[in-house]
Short mmCIF file of C-alpha atoms in Angstrom, two decimals:
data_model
loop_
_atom_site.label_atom_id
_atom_site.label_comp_id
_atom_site.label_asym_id
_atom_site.label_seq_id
_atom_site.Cartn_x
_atom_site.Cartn_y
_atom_site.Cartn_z
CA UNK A 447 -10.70 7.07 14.64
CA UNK A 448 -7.88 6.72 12.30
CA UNK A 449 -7.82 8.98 9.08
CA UNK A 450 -5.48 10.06 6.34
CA UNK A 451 -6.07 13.16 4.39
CA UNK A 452 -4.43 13.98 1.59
CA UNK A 453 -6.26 17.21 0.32
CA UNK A 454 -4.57 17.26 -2.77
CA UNK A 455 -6.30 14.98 -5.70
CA UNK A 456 -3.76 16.00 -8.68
CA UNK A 457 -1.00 18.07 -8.89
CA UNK A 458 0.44 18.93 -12.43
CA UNK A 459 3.86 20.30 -12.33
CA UNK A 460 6.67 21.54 -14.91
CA UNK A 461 9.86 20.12 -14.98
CA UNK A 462 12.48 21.18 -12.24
CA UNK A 463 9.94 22.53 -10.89
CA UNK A 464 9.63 21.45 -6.75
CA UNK A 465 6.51 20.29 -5.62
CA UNK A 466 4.83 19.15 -1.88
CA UNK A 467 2.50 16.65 -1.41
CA UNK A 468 0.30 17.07 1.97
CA UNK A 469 -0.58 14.41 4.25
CA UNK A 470 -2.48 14.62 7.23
CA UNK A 471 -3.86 12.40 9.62
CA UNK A 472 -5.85 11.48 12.68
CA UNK A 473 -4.77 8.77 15.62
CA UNK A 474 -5.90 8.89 19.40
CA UNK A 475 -2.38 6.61 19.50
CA UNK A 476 0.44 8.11 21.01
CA UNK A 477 3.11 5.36 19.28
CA UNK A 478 2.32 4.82 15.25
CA UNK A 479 4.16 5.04 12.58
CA UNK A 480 4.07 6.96 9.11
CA UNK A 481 4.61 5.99 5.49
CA UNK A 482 5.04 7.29 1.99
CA UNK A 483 4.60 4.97 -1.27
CA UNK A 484 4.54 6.17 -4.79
CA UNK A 485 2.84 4.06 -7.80
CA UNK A 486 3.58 4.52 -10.49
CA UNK A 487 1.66 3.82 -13.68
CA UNK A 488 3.00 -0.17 -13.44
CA UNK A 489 0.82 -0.94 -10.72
CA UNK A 490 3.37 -1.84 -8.05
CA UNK A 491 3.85 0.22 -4.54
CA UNK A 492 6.92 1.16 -3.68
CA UNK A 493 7.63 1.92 -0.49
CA UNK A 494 9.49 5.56 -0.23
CA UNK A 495 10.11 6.29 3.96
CA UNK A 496 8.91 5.13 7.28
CA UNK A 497 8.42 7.49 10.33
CA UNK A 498 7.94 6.97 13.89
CA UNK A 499 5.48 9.01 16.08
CA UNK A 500 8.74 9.66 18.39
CA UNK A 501 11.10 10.82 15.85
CA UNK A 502 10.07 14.08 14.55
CA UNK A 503 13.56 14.77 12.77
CA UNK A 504 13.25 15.90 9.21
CA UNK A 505 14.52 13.07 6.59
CA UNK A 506 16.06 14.03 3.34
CA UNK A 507 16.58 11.32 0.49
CA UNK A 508 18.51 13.07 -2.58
CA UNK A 509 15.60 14.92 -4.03
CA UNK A 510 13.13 13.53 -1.76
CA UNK A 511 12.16 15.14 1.78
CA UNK A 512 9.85 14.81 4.53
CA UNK A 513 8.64 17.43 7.03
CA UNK A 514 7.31 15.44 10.14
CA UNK A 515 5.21 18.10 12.21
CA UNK A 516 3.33 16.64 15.66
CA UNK A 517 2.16 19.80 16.32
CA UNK A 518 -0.08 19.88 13.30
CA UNK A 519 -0.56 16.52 12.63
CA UNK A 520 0.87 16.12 9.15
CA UNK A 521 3.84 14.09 7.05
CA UNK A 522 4.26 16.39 4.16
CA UNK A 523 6.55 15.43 1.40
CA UNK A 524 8.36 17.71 -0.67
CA UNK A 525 10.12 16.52 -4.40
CA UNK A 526 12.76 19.38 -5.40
CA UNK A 527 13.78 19.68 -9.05
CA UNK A 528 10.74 17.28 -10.50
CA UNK A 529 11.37 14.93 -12.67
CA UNK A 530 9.13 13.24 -15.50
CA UNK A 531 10.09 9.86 -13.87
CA UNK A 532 8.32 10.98 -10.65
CA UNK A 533 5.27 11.07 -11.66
CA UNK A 534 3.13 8.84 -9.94
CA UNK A 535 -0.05 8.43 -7.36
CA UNK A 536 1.71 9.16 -3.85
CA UNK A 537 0.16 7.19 -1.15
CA UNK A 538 0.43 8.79 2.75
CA UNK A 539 -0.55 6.16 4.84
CA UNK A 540 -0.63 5.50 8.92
CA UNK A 541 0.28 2.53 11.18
CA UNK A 542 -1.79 3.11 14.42
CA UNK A 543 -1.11 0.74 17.87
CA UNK A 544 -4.37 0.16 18.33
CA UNK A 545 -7.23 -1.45 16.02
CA UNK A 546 -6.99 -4.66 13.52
CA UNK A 547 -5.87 -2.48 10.33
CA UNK A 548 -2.61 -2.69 9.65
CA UNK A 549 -2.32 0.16 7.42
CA UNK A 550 -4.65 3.36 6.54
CA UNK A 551 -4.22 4.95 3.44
CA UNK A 552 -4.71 8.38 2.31
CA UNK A 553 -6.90 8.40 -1.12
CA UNK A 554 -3.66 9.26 -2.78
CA UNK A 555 -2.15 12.55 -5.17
CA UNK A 556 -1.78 12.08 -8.67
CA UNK A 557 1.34 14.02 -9.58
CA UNK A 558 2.14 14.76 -13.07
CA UNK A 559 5.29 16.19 -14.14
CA UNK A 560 5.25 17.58 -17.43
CA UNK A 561 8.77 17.84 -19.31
CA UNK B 120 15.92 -11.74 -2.46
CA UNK B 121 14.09 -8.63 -1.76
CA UNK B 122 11.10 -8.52 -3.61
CA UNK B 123 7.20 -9.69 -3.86
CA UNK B 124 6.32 -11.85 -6.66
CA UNK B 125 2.74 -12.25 -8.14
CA UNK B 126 1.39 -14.41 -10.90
CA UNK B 127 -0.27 -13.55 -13.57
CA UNK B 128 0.14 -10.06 -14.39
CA UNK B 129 -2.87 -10.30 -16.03
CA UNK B 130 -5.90 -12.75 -15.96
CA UNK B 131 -9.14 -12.63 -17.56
CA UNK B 132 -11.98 -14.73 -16.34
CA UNK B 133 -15.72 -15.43 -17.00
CA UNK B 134 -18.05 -15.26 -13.57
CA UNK B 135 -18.44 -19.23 -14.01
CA UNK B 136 -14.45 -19.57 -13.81
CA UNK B 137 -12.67 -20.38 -10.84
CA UNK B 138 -8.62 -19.26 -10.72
CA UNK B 139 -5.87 -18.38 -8.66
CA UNK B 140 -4.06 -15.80 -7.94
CA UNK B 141 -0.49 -16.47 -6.51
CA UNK B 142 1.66 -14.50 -4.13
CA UNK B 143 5.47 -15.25 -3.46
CA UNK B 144 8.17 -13.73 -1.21
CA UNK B 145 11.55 -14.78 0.22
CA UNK B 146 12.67 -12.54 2.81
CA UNK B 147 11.38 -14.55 5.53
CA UNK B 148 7.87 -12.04 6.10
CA UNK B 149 5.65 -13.35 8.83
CA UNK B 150 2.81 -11.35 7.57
CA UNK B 151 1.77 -11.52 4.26
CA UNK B 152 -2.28 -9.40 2.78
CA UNK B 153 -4.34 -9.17 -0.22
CA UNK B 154 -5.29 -5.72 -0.92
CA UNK B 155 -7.79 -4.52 -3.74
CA UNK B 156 -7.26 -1.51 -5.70
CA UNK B 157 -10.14 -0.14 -7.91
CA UNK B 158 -9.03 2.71 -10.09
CA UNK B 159 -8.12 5.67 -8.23
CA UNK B 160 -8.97 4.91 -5.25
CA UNK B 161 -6.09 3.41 -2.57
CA UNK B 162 -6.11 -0.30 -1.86
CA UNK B 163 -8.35 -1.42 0.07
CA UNK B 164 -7.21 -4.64 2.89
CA UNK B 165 -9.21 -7.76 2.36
CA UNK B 166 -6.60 -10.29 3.91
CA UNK B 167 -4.26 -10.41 6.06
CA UNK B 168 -2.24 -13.56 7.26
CA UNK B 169 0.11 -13.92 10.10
CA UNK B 170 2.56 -16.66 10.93
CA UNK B 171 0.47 -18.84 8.49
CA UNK B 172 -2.94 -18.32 9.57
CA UNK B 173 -5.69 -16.00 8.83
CA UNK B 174 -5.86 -12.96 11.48
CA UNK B 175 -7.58 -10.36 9.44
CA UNK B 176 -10.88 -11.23 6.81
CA UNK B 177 -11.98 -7.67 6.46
CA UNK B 178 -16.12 -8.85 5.34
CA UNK B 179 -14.79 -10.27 2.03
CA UNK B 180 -17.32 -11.97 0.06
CA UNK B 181 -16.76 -16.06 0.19
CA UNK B 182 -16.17 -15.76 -3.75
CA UNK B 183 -12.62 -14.74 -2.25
CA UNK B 184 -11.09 -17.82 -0.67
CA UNK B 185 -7.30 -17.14 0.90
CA UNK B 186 -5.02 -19.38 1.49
CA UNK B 187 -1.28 -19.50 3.19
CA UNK B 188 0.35 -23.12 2.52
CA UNK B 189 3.44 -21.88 3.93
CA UNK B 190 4.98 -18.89 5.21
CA UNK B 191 6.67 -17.43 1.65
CA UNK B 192 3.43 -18.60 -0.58
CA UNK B 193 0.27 -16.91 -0.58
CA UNK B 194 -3.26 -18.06 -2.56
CA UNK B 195 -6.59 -15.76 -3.90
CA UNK B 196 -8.71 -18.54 -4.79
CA UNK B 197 -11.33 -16.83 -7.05
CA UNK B 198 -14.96 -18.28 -7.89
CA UNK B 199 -18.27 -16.96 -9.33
CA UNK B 200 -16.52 -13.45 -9.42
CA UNK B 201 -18.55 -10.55 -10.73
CA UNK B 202 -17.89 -7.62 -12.87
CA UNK B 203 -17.50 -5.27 -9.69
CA UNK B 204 -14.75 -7.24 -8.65
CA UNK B 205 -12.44 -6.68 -11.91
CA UNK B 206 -9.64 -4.36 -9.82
CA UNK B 207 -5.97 -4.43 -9.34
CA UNK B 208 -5.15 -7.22 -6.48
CA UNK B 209 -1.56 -6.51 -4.49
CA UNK B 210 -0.03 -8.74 -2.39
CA UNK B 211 2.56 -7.48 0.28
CA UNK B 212 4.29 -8.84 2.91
CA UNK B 213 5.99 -7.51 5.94
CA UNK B 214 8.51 -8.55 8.50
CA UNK B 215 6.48 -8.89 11.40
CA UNK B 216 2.56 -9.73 12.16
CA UNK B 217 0.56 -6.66 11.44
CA UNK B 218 1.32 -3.88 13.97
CA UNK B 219 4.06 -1.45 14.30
CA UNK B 220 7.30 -0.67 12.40
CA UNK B 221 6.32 -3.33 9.59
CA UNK B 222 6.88 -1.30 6.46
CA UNK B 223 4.97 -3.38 3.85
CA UNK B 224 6.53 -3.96 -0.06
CA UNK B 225 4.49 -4.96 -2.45
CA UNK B 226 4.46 -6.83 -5.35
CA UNK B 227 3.16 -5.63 -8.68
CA UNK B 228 0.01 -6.84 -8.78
CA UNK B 229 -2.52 -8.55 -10.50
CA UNK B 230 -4.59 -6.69 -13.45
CA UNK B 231 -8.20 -8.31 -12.76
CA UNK B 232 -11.13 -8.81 -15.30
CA UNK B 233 -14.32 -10.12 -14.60
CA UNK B 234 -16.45 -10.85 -17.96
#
């Protein structure tokens, strides 16, 4: 079965503060890849990072990072120094090899960053 | 030309009505979906299309009618819609036919009301 779980429904944050969003997920694949999209309150899904199941470095993107962990199956994201502009819903989502959907999402974390 | 265009932003429609959604990219995407978003949940696939032709139909209802008349246009007929089905609709497109390292984008979205 293929599953994303993101645990964490809303997070409210202060300002500056940093914040990680947790994403973990299920694949009998051995090759699939890993996403992060944020949306905001427009509507559209923007597409943040892509992982690969053979890559496990960590990724950092100015204030944006990702800790990849096989071990423990998750994709964690981490924002440092929050911002009002991020917040968003934060969508973890999985590419597996195997099955006919392209893409399984997490149910997404509302993040709210309070100035 | 690196984005996904939709049209309209918005539409309102009576269950009698029958409309269009439209879907347009330029990056030269092989795979182009329809998703449906209710509110706060994640989107959920109804559509996928690959090299022009339908390879996903995820058990939409036939009130849903896709349609690919080339590979940078995609159609959501709509007809004798009901209230359930007022949602956000995304379109995305990625490079390659639905599988591995494909990261989707996707375009803003249509705002949905069913009367």
């Amino acid at each position: 079965a293929q599953k994303v779980t993101q645990a964490q429904t809303e997070i409210s944050v202060v300002e500056k503060e940093d914040v990680t969003l947790d994403c973990v997920y299920e694949t009998r694949d051995t090759t699939y890849y890993l996403f992060w999209y944020k949306q905001p309150p427009s509507g559209e899904l923007v597409f943040l990072i892509r992982r690969n199941s053979f890559d496990e470095q960590n990724e950092i993107s100015g204030r944006y990072s990702w800790n990849f962990q096989k071990s423990t199956s998750s994709f964690n994201f981490t924002i440092t120094a929050s911002q009002v502009v991020d917040s968003a819903v934060y969508f973890c989502a999985l590419n597996p090899n195997s099955g006919n959907t392209p893409l399984v999402f997490g149910k997404g974390t509302r993040l709210s960053v309070i100035a | 030309d690196t984005e996904v265009t939709q049209t309209p932003k918005h539409l309102v429609m009576g269950m009698t009505n029958k409309k269009s959604l439209k879907c347009e990219q330029h990056m030269g995407h092989r795979a182009m979906y329809w998703y449906k978003q209710k509110a706060k949940k994640p989107p959920e696939l109804m559509f996928v299309y690959s090299y022009e032709k339908l390879s996903i139909n995820e058990s939409v209802p036939s009130r849903f009618s896709p349609e690919c008349p080339n590979s940078s246009l995609l159609n959501l007929h709509l007809h004798a819609l009901q209230p359930e089905d007022s949602a956000l609709y995304l379109c995305a497109s990625s490079p390659r036919t639905a599988g591995l390292d494909n990261e989707q984008f996707f375009g803003p979205g249509t705002r949905l009301t069913v009367l």
